[in-house]
Short mmCIF file of the N, C-alpha and C atoms (twelve columns), coordinates in Angstrom:
data_MODEL
# 
_entry.id   MODEL 
# 
loop_
_atom_site.group_PDB 
_atom_site.id 
_atom_site.type_symbol 
_atom_site.label_atom_id 
_atom_site.label_alt_id 
_atom_site.label_comp_id 
_atom_site.label_asym_id 
_atom_site.label_seq_id 
_atom_site.Cartn_x 
_atom_site.Cartn_y 
_atom_site.Cartn_z 
_atom_site.pdbx_PDB_model_num 
ATOM 1   N N  . MET A 1   27.780 -8.045  -9.773  1 
ATOM 2   C CA . MET A 1   26.805 -9.099  -9.957  1 
ATOM 3   C C  . MET A 1   25.753 -8.696  -10.996 1 
ATOM 4   N N  . LEU A 2   25.335 -7.420  -10.937 1 
ATOM 5   C CA . LEU A 2   24.306 -6.963  -11.872 1 
ATOM 6   C C  . LEU A 2   24.787 -7.014  -13.317 1 
ATOM 7   N N  . SER A 3   26.020 -6.579  -13.538 1 
ATOM 8   C CA . SER A 3   26.521 -6.586  -14.914 1 
ATOM 9   C C  . SER A 3   26.810 -7.998  -15.410 1 
ATOM 10  N N  . GLU A 4   27.203 -8.898  -14.500 1 
ATOM 11  C CA . GLU A 4   27.463 -10.288 -14.887 1 
ATOM 12  C C  . GLU A 4   26.194 -11.007 -15.320 1 
ATOM 13  N N  . ARG A 5   25.092 -10.660 -14.702 1 
ATOM 14  C CA . ARG A 5   23.835 -11.380 -14.953 1 
ATOM 15  C C  . ARG A 5   22.791 -10.512 -15.642 1 
ATOM 16  N N  . ASN A 6   23.226 -9.645  -16.496 1 
ATOM 17  C CA . ASN A 6   22.321 -8.781  -17.226 1 
ATOM 18  C C  . ASN A 6   21.532 -9.620  -18.236 1 
ATOM 19  N N  . ILE A 7   20.230 -9.730  -18.025 1 
ATOM 20  C CA . ILE A 7   19.397 -10.567 -18.898 1 
ATOM 21  C C  . ILE A 7   19.213 -9.949  -20.276 1 
ATOM 22  N N  . LEU A 8   19.603 -8.687  -20.428 1 
ATOM 23  C CA . LEU A 8   19.445 -8.034  -21.726 1 
ATOM 24  C C  . LEU A 8   20.263 -8.734  -22.807 1 
ATOM 25  N N  . VAL A 9   21.400 -9.303  -22.440 1 
ATOM 26  C CA . VAL A 9   22.223 -10.029 -23.410 1 
ATOM 27  C C  . VAL A 9   21.415 -11.181 -24.005 1 
ATOM 28  N N  . GLU A 10  20.751 -11.964 -23.142 1 
ATOM 29  C CA . GLU A 10  19.908 -13.070 -23.623 1 
ATOM 30  C C  . GLU A 10  18.775 -12.552 -24.497 1 
ATOM 31  N N  . LEU A 11  18.150 -11.468 -24.063 1 
ATOM 32  C CA . LEU A 11  16.996 -10.955 -24.788 1 
ATOM 33  C C  . LEU A 11  17.368 -10.343 -26.127 1 
ATOM 34  N N  . ARG A 12  18.527 -9.729  -26.223 1 
ATOM 35  C CA . ARG A 12  18.966 -9.180  -27.517 1 
ATOM 36  C C  . ARG A 12  19.112 -10.288 -28.545 1 
ATOM 37  N N  . ASN A 13  19.692 -11.407 -28.140 1 
ATOM 38  C CA . ASN A 13  19.837 -12.541 -29.059 1 
ATOM 39  C C  . ASN A 13  18.477 -13.033 -29.523 1 
ATOM 40  N N  . VAL A 14  17.534 -13.087 -28.623 1 
ATOM 41  C CA . VAL A 14  16.178 -13.520 -28.961 1 
ATOM 42  C C  . VAL A 14  15.505 -12.485 -29.852 1 
ATOM 43  N N  . GLY A 15  15.697 -11.206 -29.519 1 
ATOM 44  C CA . GLY A 15  15.062 -10.129 -30.274 1 
ATOM 45  C C  . GLY A 15  15.415 -10.141 -31.743 1 
ATOM 46  N N  . GLU A 16  16.628 -10.537 -32.057 1 
ATOM 47  C CA . GLU A 16  17.054 -10.570 -33.457 1 
ATOM 48  C C  . GLU A 16  16.284 -11.611 -34.265 1 
ATOM 49  N N  . THR A 17  15.822 -12.669 -33.626 1 
ATOM 50  C CA . THR A 17  15.084 -13.719 -34.329 1 
ATOM 51  C C  . THR A 17  13.580 -13.493 -34.306 1 
ATOM 52  N N  . LEU A 18  13.112 -12.513 -33.539 1 
ATOM 53  C CA . LEU A 18  11.673 -12.300 -33.392 1 
ATOM 54  C C  . LEU A 18  11.095 -11.212 -34.287 1 
ATOM 55  N N  . ILE A 19  11.919 -10.530 -35.059 1 
ATOM 56  C CA . ILE A 19  11.400 -9.440  -35.889 1 
ATOM 57  C C  . ILE A 19  10.470 -10.024 -36.951 1 
ATOM 58  N N  . VAL A 20  9.200  -9.720  -36.808 1 
ATOM 59  C CA . VAL A 20  8.183  -10.192 -37.750 1 
ATOM 60  C C  . VAL A 20  7.351  -8.988  -38.188 1 
ATOM 61  N N  . PRO A 21  6.691  -9.075  -39.331 1 
ATOM 62  C CA . PRO A 21  5.924  -7.936  -39.826 1 
ATOM 63  C C  . PRO A 21  4.630  -7.656  -39.056 1 
ATOM 64  N N  . ASP A 22  4.365  -8.405  -38.025 1 
ATOM 65  C CA . ASP A 22  3.171  -8.182  -37.208 1 
ATOM 66  C C  . ASP A 22  3.625  -7.694  -35.832 1 
ATOM 67  N N  . PRO A 23  3.567  -6.375  -35.581 1 
ATOM 68  C CA . PRO A 23  4.045  -5.840  -34.309 1 
ATOM 69  C C  . PRO A 23  3.347  -6.449  -33.096 1 
ATOM 70  N N  . ARG A 24  2.075  -6.778  -33.222 1 
ATOM 71  C CA . ARG A 24  1.357  -7.387  -32.098 1 
ATOM 72  C C  . ARG A 24  1.974  -8.733  -31.746 1 
ATOM 73  N N  . ALA A 25  2.149  -9.575  -32.742 1 
ATOM 74  C CA . ALA A 25  2.746  -10.892 -32.494 1 
ATOM 75  C C  . ALA A 25  4.173  -10.759 -31.970 1 
ATOM 76  N N  . ALA A 26  4.915  -9.798  -32.512 1 
ATOM 77  C CA . ALA A 26  6.295  -9.602  -32.068 1 
ATOM 78  C C  . ALA A 26  6.346  -9.171  -30.609 1 
ATOM 79  N N  . LEU A 27  5.486  -8.223  -30.214 1 
ATOM 80  C CA . LEU A 27  5.490  -7.758  -28.820 1 
ATOM 81  C C  . LEU A 27  5.001  -8.833  -27.856 1 
ATOM 82  N N  . ILE A 28  4.028  -9.626  -28.273 1 
ATOM 83  C CA . ILE A 28  3.563  -10.731 -27.420 1 
ATOM 84  C C  . ILE A 28  4.698  -11.735 -27.226 1 
ATOM 85  N N  . ALA A 29  5.373  -12.079 -28.311 1 
ATOM 86  C CA . ALA A 29  6.486  -13.031 -28.217 1 
ATOM 87  C C  . ALA A 29  7.606  -12.465 -27.338 1 
ATOM 88  N N  . LEU A 30  7.913  -11.180 -27.498 1 
ATOM 89  C CA . LEU A 30  8.952  -10.565 -26.679 1 
ATOM 90  C C  . LEU A 30  8.532  -10.535 -25.207 1 
ATOM 91  N N  . ALA A 31  7.281  -10.203 -24.936 1 
ATOM 92  C CA . ALA A 31  6.791  -10.166 -23.552 1 
ATOM 93  C C  . ALA A 31  6.895  -11.542 -22.901 1 
ATOM 94  N N  . LEU A 32  6.487  -12.565 -23.612 1 
ATOM 95  C CA . LEU A 32  6.560  -13.926 -23.052 1 
ATOM 96  C C  . LEU A 32  8.007  -14.333 -22.821 1 
ATOM 97  N N  . ARG A 33  8.900  -13.932 -23.732 1 
ATOM 98  C CA . ARG A 33  10.320 -14.237 -23.552 1 
ATOM 99  C C  . ARG A 33  10.882 -13.493 -22.350 1 
ATOM 100 N N  . TYR A 34  10.491 -12.231 -22.195 1 
ATOM 101 C CA . TYR A 34  10.904 -11.460 -21.023 1 
ATOM 102 C C  . TYR A 34  10.437 -12.149 -19.741 1 
ATOM 103 N N  . LEU A 35  9.178  -12.536 -19.717 1 
ATOM 104 C CA . LEU A 35  8.647  -13.174 -18.514 1 
ATOM 105 C C  . LEU A 35  9.377  -14.473 -18.195 1 
ATOM 106 N N  . ASN A 36  9.651  -15.263 -19.209 1 
ATOM 107 C CA . ASN A 36  10.380 -16.506 -19.010 1 
ATOM 108 C C  . ASN A 36  11.791 -16.240 -18.479 1 
ATOM 109 N N  . THR A 37  12.452 -15.249 -19.053 1 
ATOM 110 C CA . THR A 37  13.806 -14.904 -18.625 1 
ATOM 111 C C  . THR A 37  13.793 -14.332 -17.212 1 
ATOM 112 N N  . LEU A 38  12.808 -13.487 -16.901 1 
ATOM 113 C CA . LEU A 38  12.693 -12.952 -15.544 1 
ATOM 114 C C  . LEU A 38  12.477 -14.063 -14.523 1 
ATOM 115 N N  . LYS A 39  11.672 -15.050 -14.904 1 
ATOM 116 C CA . LYS A 39  11.441 -16.186 -14.007 1 
ATOM 117 C C  . LYS A 39  12.747 -16.912 -13.695 1 
ATOM 118 N N  . GLN A 40  13.584 -17.066 -14.705 1 
ATOM 119 C CA . GLN A 40  14.866 -17.746 -14.527 1 
ATOM 120 C C  . GLN A 40  15.821 -16.931 -13.654 1 
ATOM 121 N N  . HIS A 41  15.656 -15.615 -13.628 1 
ATOM 122 C CA . HIS A 41  16.548 -14.720 -12.877 1 
ATOM 123 C C  . HIS A 41  15.777 -13.940 -11.813 1 
ATOM 124 N N  . LYS A 42  14.749 -14.534 -11.271 1 
ATOM 125 C CA . LYS A 42  13.858 -13.827 -10.351 1 
ATOM 126 C C  . LYS A 42  14.583 -13.315 -9.104  1 
ATOM 127 N N  . GLU A 43  15.488 -14.105 -8.561  1 
ATOM 128 C CA . GLU A 43  16.184 -13.686 -7.341  1 
ATOM 129 C C  . GLU A 43  16.948 -12.383 -7.560  1 
ATOM 130 N N  . LEU A 44  17.677 -12.297 -8.659  1 
ATOM 131 C CA . LEU A 44  18.437 -11.082 -8.958  1 
ATOM 132 C C  . LEU A 44  17.499 -9.894  -9.145  1 
ATOM 133 N N  . ALA A 45  16.412 -10.094 -9.872  1 
ATOM 134 C CA . ALA A 45  15.446 -9.015  -10.098 1 
ATOM 135 C C  . ALA A 45  14.842 -8.541  -8.778  1 
ATOM 136 N N  . CYS A 46  14.524 -9.464  -7.892  1 
ATOM 137 C CA . CYS A 46  13.958 -9.097  -6.588  1 
ATOM 138 C C  . CYS A 46  14.972 -8.331  -5.747  1 
ATOM 139 N N  . ILE A 47  16.220 -8.749  -5.794  1 
ATOM 140 C CA . ILE A 47  17.278 -8.037  -5.063  1 
ATOM 141 C C  . ILE A 47  17.395 -6.607  -5.589  1 
ATOM 142 N N  . MET A 48  17.403 -6.471  -6.905  1 
ATOM 143 C CA . MET A 48  17.511 -5.130  -7.497  1 
ATOM 144 C C  . MET A 48  16.342 -4.256  -7.080  1 
ATOM 145 N N  . LEU A 49  15.124 -4.794  -7.132  1 
ATOM 146 C CA . LEU A 49  13.949 -4.010  -6.761  1 
ATOM 147 C C  . LEU A 49  13.977 -3.625  -5.284  1 
ATOM 148 N N  . ARG A 50  14.515 -4.496  -4.463  1 
ATOM 149 C CA . ARG A 50  14.563 -4.222  -3.025  1 
ATOM 150 C C  . ARG A 50  15.661 -3.211  -2.684  1 
ATOM 151 N N  . GLU A 51  16.798 -3.286  -3.362  1 
ATOM 152 C CA . GLU A 51  17.975 -2.522  -2.978  1 
ATOM 153 C C  . GLU A 51  18.191 -1.211  -3.726  1 
ATOM 154 N N  . PHE A 52  17.521 -1.007  -4.844  1 
ATOM 155 C CA . PHE A 52  17.889 0.143   -5.664  1 
ATOM 156 C C  . PHE A 52  17.594 1.487   -5.002  1 
ATOM 157 N N  . ARG A 53  16.652 1.545   -4.094  1 
ATOM 158 C CA . ARG A 53  16.350 2.816   -3.428  1 
ATOM 159 C C  . ARG A 53  17.304 3.112   -2.273  1 
ATOM 160 N N  . SER A 54  17.791 2.081   -1.608  1 
ATOM 161 C CA . SER A 54  18.632 2.307   -0.435  1 
ATOM 162 C C  . SER A 54  20.130 2.255   -0.732  1 
ATOM 163 N N  . GLN A 55  20.513 1.669   -1.848  1 
ATOM 164 C CA . GLN A 55  21.926 1.550   -2.212  1 
ATOM 165 C C  . GLN A 55  22.186 2.379   -3.471  1 
ATOM 166 N N  . PRO A 56  22.854 3.517   -3.331  1 
ATOM 167 C CA . PRO A 56  23.063 4.397   -4.501  1 
ATOM 168 C C  . PRO A 56  23.733 3.706   -5.690  1 
ATOM 169 N N  . GLU A 57  24.699 2.847   -5.442  1 
ATOM 170 C CA . GLU A 57  25.380 2.163   -6.548  1 
ATOM 171 C C  . GLU A 57  24.424 1.220   -7.275  1 
ATOM 172 N N  . VAL A 58  23.639 0.481   -6.523  1 
ATOM 173 C CA . VAL A 58  22.643 -0.412  -7.116  1 
ATOM 174 C C  . VAL A 58  21.606 0.419   -7.865  1 
ATOM 175 N N  . GLY A 59  21.222 1.544   -7.266  1 
ATOM 176 C CA . GLY A 59  20.243 2.422   -7.901  1 
ATOM 177 C C  . GLY A 59  20.698 2.940   -9.246  1 
ATOM 178 N N  . SER A 60  21.949 3.372   -9.323  1 
ATOM 179 C CA . SER A 60  22.424 3.897   -10.606 1 
ATOM 180 C C  . SER A 60  22.534 2.786   -11.646 1 
ATOM 181 N N  . GLN A 61  22.961 1.596   -11.234 1 
ATOM 182 C CA . GLN A 61  23.007 0.470   -12.168 1 
ATOM 183 C C  . GLN A 61  21.603 0.058   -12.595 1 
ATOM 184 N N  . PHE A 62  20.668 0.066   -11.658 1 
ATOM 185 C CA . PHE A 62  19.280 -0.280  -11.958 1 
ATOM 186 C C  . PHE A 62  18.710 0.675   -13.003 1 
ATOM 187 N N  . HIS A 63  18.923 1.974   -12.800 1 
ATOM 188 C CA . HIS A 63  18.397 2.959   -13.744 1 
ATOM 189 C C  . HIS A 63  19.053 2.826   -15.119 1 
ATOM 190 N N  . ALA A 64  20.344 2.551   -15.145 1 
ATOM 191 C CA . ALA A 64  21.038 2.357   -16.429 1 
ATOM 192 C C  . ALA A 64  20.508 1.123   -17.144 1 
ATOM 193 N N  . LEU A 65  20.313 0.023   -16.404 1 
ATOM 194 C CA . LEU A 65  19.760 -1.200  -17.007 1 
ATOM 195 C C  . LEU A 65  18.345 -0.971  -17.510 1 
ATOM 196 N N  . ARG A 66  17.557 -0.251  -16.728 1 
ATOM 197 C CA . ARG A 66  16.181 0.040   -17.141 1 
ATOM 198 C C  . ARG A 66  16.184 0.786   -18.464 1 
ATOM 199 N N  . GLU A 67  17.044 1.803   -18.582 1 
ATOM 200 C CA . GLU A 67  17.106 2.577   -19.816 1 
ATOM 201 C C  . GLU A 67  17.609 1.723   -20.988 1 
ATOM 202 N N  . GLU A 68  18.549 0.824   -20.740 1 
ATOM 203 C CA . GLU A 68  19.006 -0.096  -21.793 1 
ATOM 204 C C  . GLU A 68  17.851 -0.956  -22.288 1 
ATOM 205 N N  . HIS A 69  17.055 -1.462  -21.349 1 
ATOM 206 C CA . HIS A 69  15.921 -2.305  -21.725 1 
ATOM 207 C C  . HIS A 69  14.891 -1.498  -22.512 1 
ATOM 208 N N  . ILE A 70  14.632 -0.283  -22.083 1 
ATOM 209 C CA . ILE A 70  13.659 0.553   -22.799 1 
ATOM 210 C C  . ILE A 70  14.144 0.828   -24.222 1 
ATOM 211 N N  . GLN A 71  15.429 1.122   -24.381 1 
ATOM 212 C CA . GLN A 71  15.979 1.349   -25.722 1 
ATOM 213 C C  . GLN A 71  15.875 0.088   -26.575 1 
ATOM 214 N N  . PHE A 72  16.181 -1.058  -25.971 1 
ATOM 215 C CA . PHE A 72  16.087 -2.329  -26.694 1 
ATOM 216 C C  . PHE A 72  14.648 -2.591  -27.155 1 
ATOM 217 N N  . ILE A 73  13.698 -2.440  -26.249 1 
ATOM 218 C CA . ILE A 73  12.288 -2.693  -26.575 1 
ATOM 219 C C  . ILE A 73  11.828 -1.714  -27.656 1 
ATOM 220 N N  . ALA A 74  12.187 -0.445  -27.532 1 
ATOM 221 C CA . ALA A 74  11.781 0.562   -28.518 1 
ATOM 222 C C  . ALA A 74  12.359 0.243   -29.902 1 
ATOM 223 N N  . SER A 75  13.629 -0.124  -29.961 1 
ATOM 224 C CA . SER A 75  14.215 -0.433  -31.275 1 
ATOM 225 C C  . SER A 75  13.637 -1.720  -31.846 1 
ATOM 226 N N  . PHE A 76  13.390 -2.701  -30.985 1 
ATOM 227 C CA . PHE A 76  12.747 -3.942  -31.419 1 
ATOM 228 C C  . PHE A 76  11.372 -3.635  -32.019 1 
ATOM 229 N N  . PHE A 77  10.613 -2.802  -31.326 1 
ATOM 230 C CA . PHE A 77  9.275  -2.431  -31.779 1 
ATOM 231 C C  . PHE A 77  9.338  -1.665  -33.098 1 
ATOM 232 N N  . GLN A 78  10.285 -0.741  -33.215 1 
ATOM 233 C CA . GLN A 78  10.439 0.015   -34.461 1 
ATOM 234 C C  . GLN A 78  10.751 -0.913  -35.634 1 
ATOM 235 N N  . GLU A 79  11.612 -1.898  -35.408 1 
ATOM 236 C CA . GLU A 79  11.942 -2.854  -36.470 1 
ATOM 237 C C  . GLU A 79  10.705 -3.652  -36.894 1 
ATOM 238 N N  . SER A 80  9.880  -4.049  -35.936 1 
ATOM 239 C CA . SER A 80  8.647  -4.772  -36.270 1 
ATOM 240 C C  . SER A 80  7.693  -3.891  -37.059 1 
ATOM 241 N N  . LEU A 81  7.622  -2.612  -36.695 1 
ATOM 242 C CA . LEU A 81  6.778  -1.677  -37.445 1 
ATOM 243 C C  . LEU A 81  7.272  -1.546  -38.882 1 
ATOM 244 N N  . ARG A 82  8.575  -1.371  -39.042 1 
ATOM 245 C CA . ARG A 82  9.147  -1.248  -40.390 1 
ATOM 246 C C  . ARG A 82  8.907  -2.510  -41.211 1 
ATOM 247 N N  . ALA A 83  9.115  -3.667  -40.597 1 
ATOM 248 C CA . ALA A 83  8.937  -4.938  -41.313 1 
ATOM 249 C C  . ALA A 83  7.497  -5.110  -41.786 1 
ATOM 250 N N  . GLY A 84  6.556  -4.610  -41.007 1 
ATOM 251 C CA . GLY A 84  5.145  -4.751  -41.368 1 
ATOM 252 C C  . GLY A 84  4.586  -3.582  -42.130 1 
ATOM 253 N N  . GLN A 85  5.435  -2.618  -42.463 1 
ATOM 254 C CA . GLN A 85  5.033  -1.414  -43.186 1 
ATOM 255 C C  . GLN A 85  3.921  -0.664  -42.458 1 
ATOM 256 N N  . TYR A 86  4.122  -0.470  -41.159 1 
ATOM 257 C CA . TYR A 86  3.186  0.310   -40.365 1 
ATOM 258 C C  . TYR A 86  3.685  1.739   -40.250 1 
ATOM 259 N N  . GLU A 87  2.757  2.625   -40.012 1 
ATOM 260 C CA . GLU A 87  3.080  4.020   -39.810 1 
ATOM 261 C C  . GLU A 87  3.956  4.157   -38.562 1 
ATOM 262 N N  . PRO A 88  5.030  4.927   -38.642 1 
ATOM 263 C CA . PRO A 88  5.876  5.109   -37.455 1 
ATOM 264 C C  . PRO A 88  5.082  5.773   -36.330 1 
ATOM 265 N N  . MET A 89  5.419  5.420   -35.110 1 
ATOM 266 C CA . MET A 89  4.732  5.994   -33.948 1 
ATOM 267 C C  . MET A 89  5.669  6.961   -33.245 1 
ATOM 268 N N  . LYS A 90  5.117  8.105   -32.818 1 
ATOM 269 C CA . LYS A 90  5.919  9.121   -32.148 1 
ATOM 270 C C  . LYS A 90  6.311  8.710   -30.732 1 
ATOM 271 N N  . ASP A 91  5.472  7.962   -30.076 1 
ATOM 272 C CA . ASP A 91  5.663  7.680   -28.655 1 
ATOM 273 C C  . ASP A 91  6.191  6.267   -28.389 1 
ATOM 274 N N  . VAL A 92  7.110  5.800   -29.210 1 
ATOM 275 C CA . VAL A 92  7.665  4.448   -29.062 1 
ATOM 276 C C  . VAL A 92  8.375  4.301   -27.716 1 
ATOM 277 N N  . GLN A 93  9.072  5.337   -27.276 1 
ATOM 278 C CA . GLN A 93  9.758  5.267   -25.979 1 
ATOM 279 C C  . GLN A 93  8.752  5.087   -24.841 1 
ATOM 280 N N  . ALA A 94  7.632  5.778   -24.898 1 
ATOM 281 C CA . ALA A 94  6.608  5.638   -23.862 1 
ATOM 282 C C  . ALA A 94  5.999  4.241   -23.894 1 
ATOM 283 N N  . ILE A 95  5.761  3.721   -25.084 1 
ATOM 284 C CA . ILE A 95  5.230  2.365   -25.208 1 
ATOM 285 C C  . ILE A 95  6.232  1.368   -24.640 1 
ATOM 286 N N  . ALA A 96  7.512  1.536   -24.953 1 
ATOM 287 C CA . ALA A 96  8.544  0.632   -24.439 1 
ATOM 288 C C  . ALA A 96  8.612  0.696   -22.917 1 
ATOM 289 N N  . ARG A 97  8.500  1.883   -22.348 1 
ATOM 290 C CA . ARG A 97  8.539  2.057   -20.896 1 
ATOM 291 C C  . ARG A 97  7.345  1.357   -20.239 1 
ATOM 292 N N  . MET A 98  6.154  1.579   -20.781 1 
ATOM 293 C CA . MET A 98  4.963  0.927   -20.218 1 
ATOM 294 C C  . MET A 98  5.046  -0.588  -20.363 1 
ATOM 295 N N  . PHE A 99  5.536  -1.041  -21.496 1 
ATOM 296 C CA . PHE A 99  5.722  -2.466  -21.743 1 
ATOM 297 C C  . PHE A 99  6.622  -3.061  -20.661 1 
ATOM 298 N N  . LEU A 100 7.783  -2.448  -20.443 1 
ATOM 299 C CA . LEU A 100 8.735  -2.962  -19.461 1 
ATOM 300 C C  . LEU A 100 8.155  -2.935  -18.053 1 
ATOM 301 N N  . TYR A 101 7.524  -1.835  -17.667 1 
ATOM 302 C CA . TYR A 101 6.972  -1.735  -16.310 1 
ATOM 303 C C  . TYR A 101 5.896  -2.789  -16.074 1 
ATOM 304 N N  . ASN A 102 5.059  -3.025  -17.064 1 
ATOM 305 C CA . ASN A 102 4.036  -4.064  -16.915 1 
ATOM 306 C C  . ASN A 102 4.659  -5.455  -16.817 1 
ATOM 307 N N  . ILE A 103 5.698  -5.696  -17.587 1 
ATOM 308 C CA . ILE A 103 6.380  -6.992  -17.538 1 
ATOM 309 C C  . ILE A 103 6.985  -7.213  -16.157 1 
ATOM 310 N N  . ILE A 104 7.582  -6.180  -15.585 1 
ATOM 311 C CA . ILE A 104 8.163  -6.301  -14.247 1 
ATOM 312 C C  . ILE A 104 7.078  -6.628  -13.232 1 
ATOM 313 N N  . VAL A 105 5.955  -5.945  -13.320 1 
ATOM 314 C CA . VAL A 105 4.863  -6.199  -12.367 1 
ATOM 315 C C  . VAL A 105 4.332  -7.613  -12.516 1 
ATOM 316 N N  . ILE A 106 4.001  -8.008  -13.714 1 
ATOM 317 C CA . ILE A 106 3.397  -9.330  -13.912 1 
ATOM 318 C C  . ILE A 106 4.413  -10.451 -13.695 1 
ATOM 319 N N  . GLY A 107 5.673  -10.200 -13.989 1 
ATOM 320 C CA . GLY A 107 6.681  -11.243 -13.887 1 
ATOM 321 C C  . GLY A 107 7.302  -11.404 -12.519 1 
ATOM 322 N N  . ILE A 108 7.409  -10.325 -11.772 1 
ATOM 323 C CA . ILE A 108 8.102  -10.405 -10.489 1 
ATOM 324 C C  . ILE A 108 7.158  -10.175 -9.318  1 
ATOM 325 N N  . ILE A 109 6.367  -9.141  -9.403  1 
ATOM 326 C CA . ILE A 109 5.531  -8.774  -8.263  1 
ATOM 327 C C  . ILE A 109 4.308  -9.679  -8.162  1 
ATOM 328 N N  . GLU A 110 3.606  -9.878  -9.268  1 
ATOM 329 C CA . GLU A 110 2.407  -10.718 -9.234  1 
ATOM 330 C C  . GLU A 110 2.720  -12.189 -9.480  1 
ATOM 331 N N  . ASP A 111 3.801  -12.471 -10.184 1 
ATOM 332 C CA . ASP A 111 4.224  -13.843 -10.468 1 
ATOM 333 C C  . ASP A 111 3.086  -14.681 -11.068 1 
ATOM 334 N N  . ALA A 112 2.519  -14.186 -12.154 1 
ATOM 335 C CA . ALA A 112 1.411  -14.870 -12.817 1 
ATOM 336 C C  . ALA A 112 1.869  -16.210 -13.391 1 
ATOM 337 N N  . THR A 113 1.075  -17.238 -13.184 1 
ATOM 338 C CA . THR A 113 1.431  -18.563 -13.698 1 
ATOM 339 C C  . THR A 113 1.112  -18.697 -15.184 1 
ATOM 340 N N  . ASP A 114 0.023  -18.070 -15.646 1 
ATOM 341 C CA . ASP A 114 -0.334 -18.108 -17.066 1 
ATOM 342 C C  . ASP A 114 -0.615 -16.687 -17.537 1 
ATOM 343 N N  . PRO A 115 0.422  -15.951 -17.911 1 
ATOM 344 C CA . PRO A 115 0.254  -14.531 -18.203 1 
ATOM 345 C C  . PRO A 115 -0.195 -14.199 -19.625 1 
ATOM 346 N N  . LEU A 116 -0.437 -15.190 -20.468 1 
ATOM 347 C CA . LEU A 116 -0.722 -14.912 -21.876 1 
ATOM 348 C C  . LEU A 116 -1.897 -13.948 -22.062 1 
ATOM 349 N N  . HIS A 117 -2.987 -14.156 -21.356 1 
ATOM 350 C CA . HIS A 117 -4.165 -13.281 -21.502 1 
ATOM 351 C C  . HIS A 117 -3.810 -11.834 -21.130 1 
ATOM 352 N N  . PHE A 118 -3.097 -11.664 -20.032 1 
ATOM 353 C CA . PHE A 118 -2.673 -10.325 -19.625 1 
ATOM 354 C C  . PHE A 118 -1.776 -9.702  -20.697 1 
ATOM 355 N N  . VAL A 119 -0.806 -10.467 -21.188 1 
ATOM 356 C CA . VAL A 119 0.134  -9.969  -22.195 1 
ATOM 357 C C  . VAL A 119 -0.605 -9.552  -23.458 1 
ATOM 358 N N  . GLU A 120 -1.533 -10.375 -23.920 1 
ATOM 359 C CA . GLU A 120 -2.295 -10.023 -25.125 1 
ATOM 360 C C  . GLU A 120 -3.078 -8.731  -24.930 1 
ATOM 361 N N  . ASN A 121 -3.737 -8.587  -23.781 1 
ATOM 362 C CA . ASN A 121 -4.491 -7.359  -23.504 1 
ATOM 363 C C  . ASN A 121 -3.576 -6.148  -23.400 1 
ATOM 364 N N  . MET A 122 -2.439 -6.315  -22.736 1 
ATOM 365 C CA . MET A 122 -1.492 -5.217  -22.594 1 
ATOM 366 C C  . MET A 122 -1.012 -4.747  -23.970 1 
ATOM 367 N N  . VAL A 123 -0.624 -5.683  -24.826 1 
ATOM 368 C CA . VAL A 123 -0.128 -5.333  -26.153 1 
ATOM 369 C C  . VAL A 123 -1.234 -4.663  -26.972 1 
ATOM 370 N N  . ASP A 124 -2.450 -5.157  -26.889 1 
ATOM 371 C CA . ASP A 124 -3.556 -4.533  -27.625 1 
ATOM 372 C C  . ASP A 124 -3.763 -3.080  -27.181 1 
ATOM 373 N N  . ILE A 125 -3.668 -2.829  -25.894 1 
ATOM 374 C CA . ILE A 125 -3.824 -1.464  -25.391 1 
ATOM 375 C C  . ILE A 125 -2.669 -0.589  -25.866 1 
ATOM 376 N N  . LEU A 126 -1.454 -1.101  -25.789 1 
ATOM 377 C CA . LEU A 126 -0.293 -0.316  -26.219 1 
ATOM 378 C C  . LEU A 126 -0.325 -0.004  -27.713 1 
ATOM 379 N N  . LEU A 127 -0.943 -0.871  -28.492 1 
ATOM 380 C CA . LEU A 127 -0.977 -0.697  -29.951 1 
ATOM 381 C C  . LEU A 127 -2.284 -0.101  -30.462 1 
ATOM 382 N N  . CYS A 128 -3.084 0.452   -29.608 1 
ATOM 383 C CA . CYS A 128 -4.424 0.903   -30.025 1 
ATOM 384 C C  . CYS A 128 -4.396 1.944   -31.133 1 
ATOM 385 N N  . ARG A 129 -3.294 2.679   -31.304 1 
ATOM 386 C CA . ARG A 129 -3.223 3.701   -32.354 1 
ATOM 387 C C  . ARG A 129 -2.438 3.241   -33.570 1 
ATOM 388 N N  . LEU A 130 -2.132 1.979   -33.651 1 
ATOM 389 C CA . LEU A 130 -1.319 1.472   -34.753 1 
ATOM 390 C C  . LEU A 130 -2.121 1.475   -36.074 1 
ATOM 391 N N  . VAL A 131 -1.517 2.058   -37.106 1 
ATOM 392 C CA . VAL A 131 -2.178 2.160   -38.410 1 
ATOM 393 C C  . VAL A 131 -1.215 1.616   -39.466 1 
ATOM 394 N N  . LYS A 132 -1.689 0.700   -40.286 1 
ATOM 395 C CA . LYS A 132 -0.879 0.141   -41.364 1 
ATOM 396 C C  . LYS A 132 -0.871 1.097   -42.551 1 
ATOM 397 N N  . ILE A 133 0.317  1.247   -43.151 1 
ATOM 398 C CA . ILE A 133 0.448  2.078   -44.365 1 
ATOM 399 C C  . ILE A 133 -0.048 1.250   -45.539 1 
ATOM 400 N N  . VAL A 134 -0.894 1.842   -46.357 1 
ATOM 401 C CA . VAL A 134 -1.425 1.111   -47.519 1 
ATOM 402 C C  . VAL A 134 -0.806 1.591   -48.800 1 
# 
């Protein structure tokens, strides 16, 4: 069931159209798309969060999916940095991990009805060291 309904397939298609030279705008757009997609698949996400600790098979699939999402977010972010001619960041994997964990919390656990303000603040914090190459 987890592999059949992997939302990463939907998000990869979206990610290809979202690469813009403004990493902030790109991450906000990706976060909102993630939240929308999570809302559409909330039941599956809740099942995974509930079962991954007690079911070893679900746990290993959950961890593999999490790492796939982190890699996707990191590469998406790197492409946005390159498009905007920003200085490369050393900790892109950490930013991608924090991005994903915050999206899971706001999208599934808190179920925010209007998350834009939270998303904008989260992205600003994650990008606080971003420097444009001149």
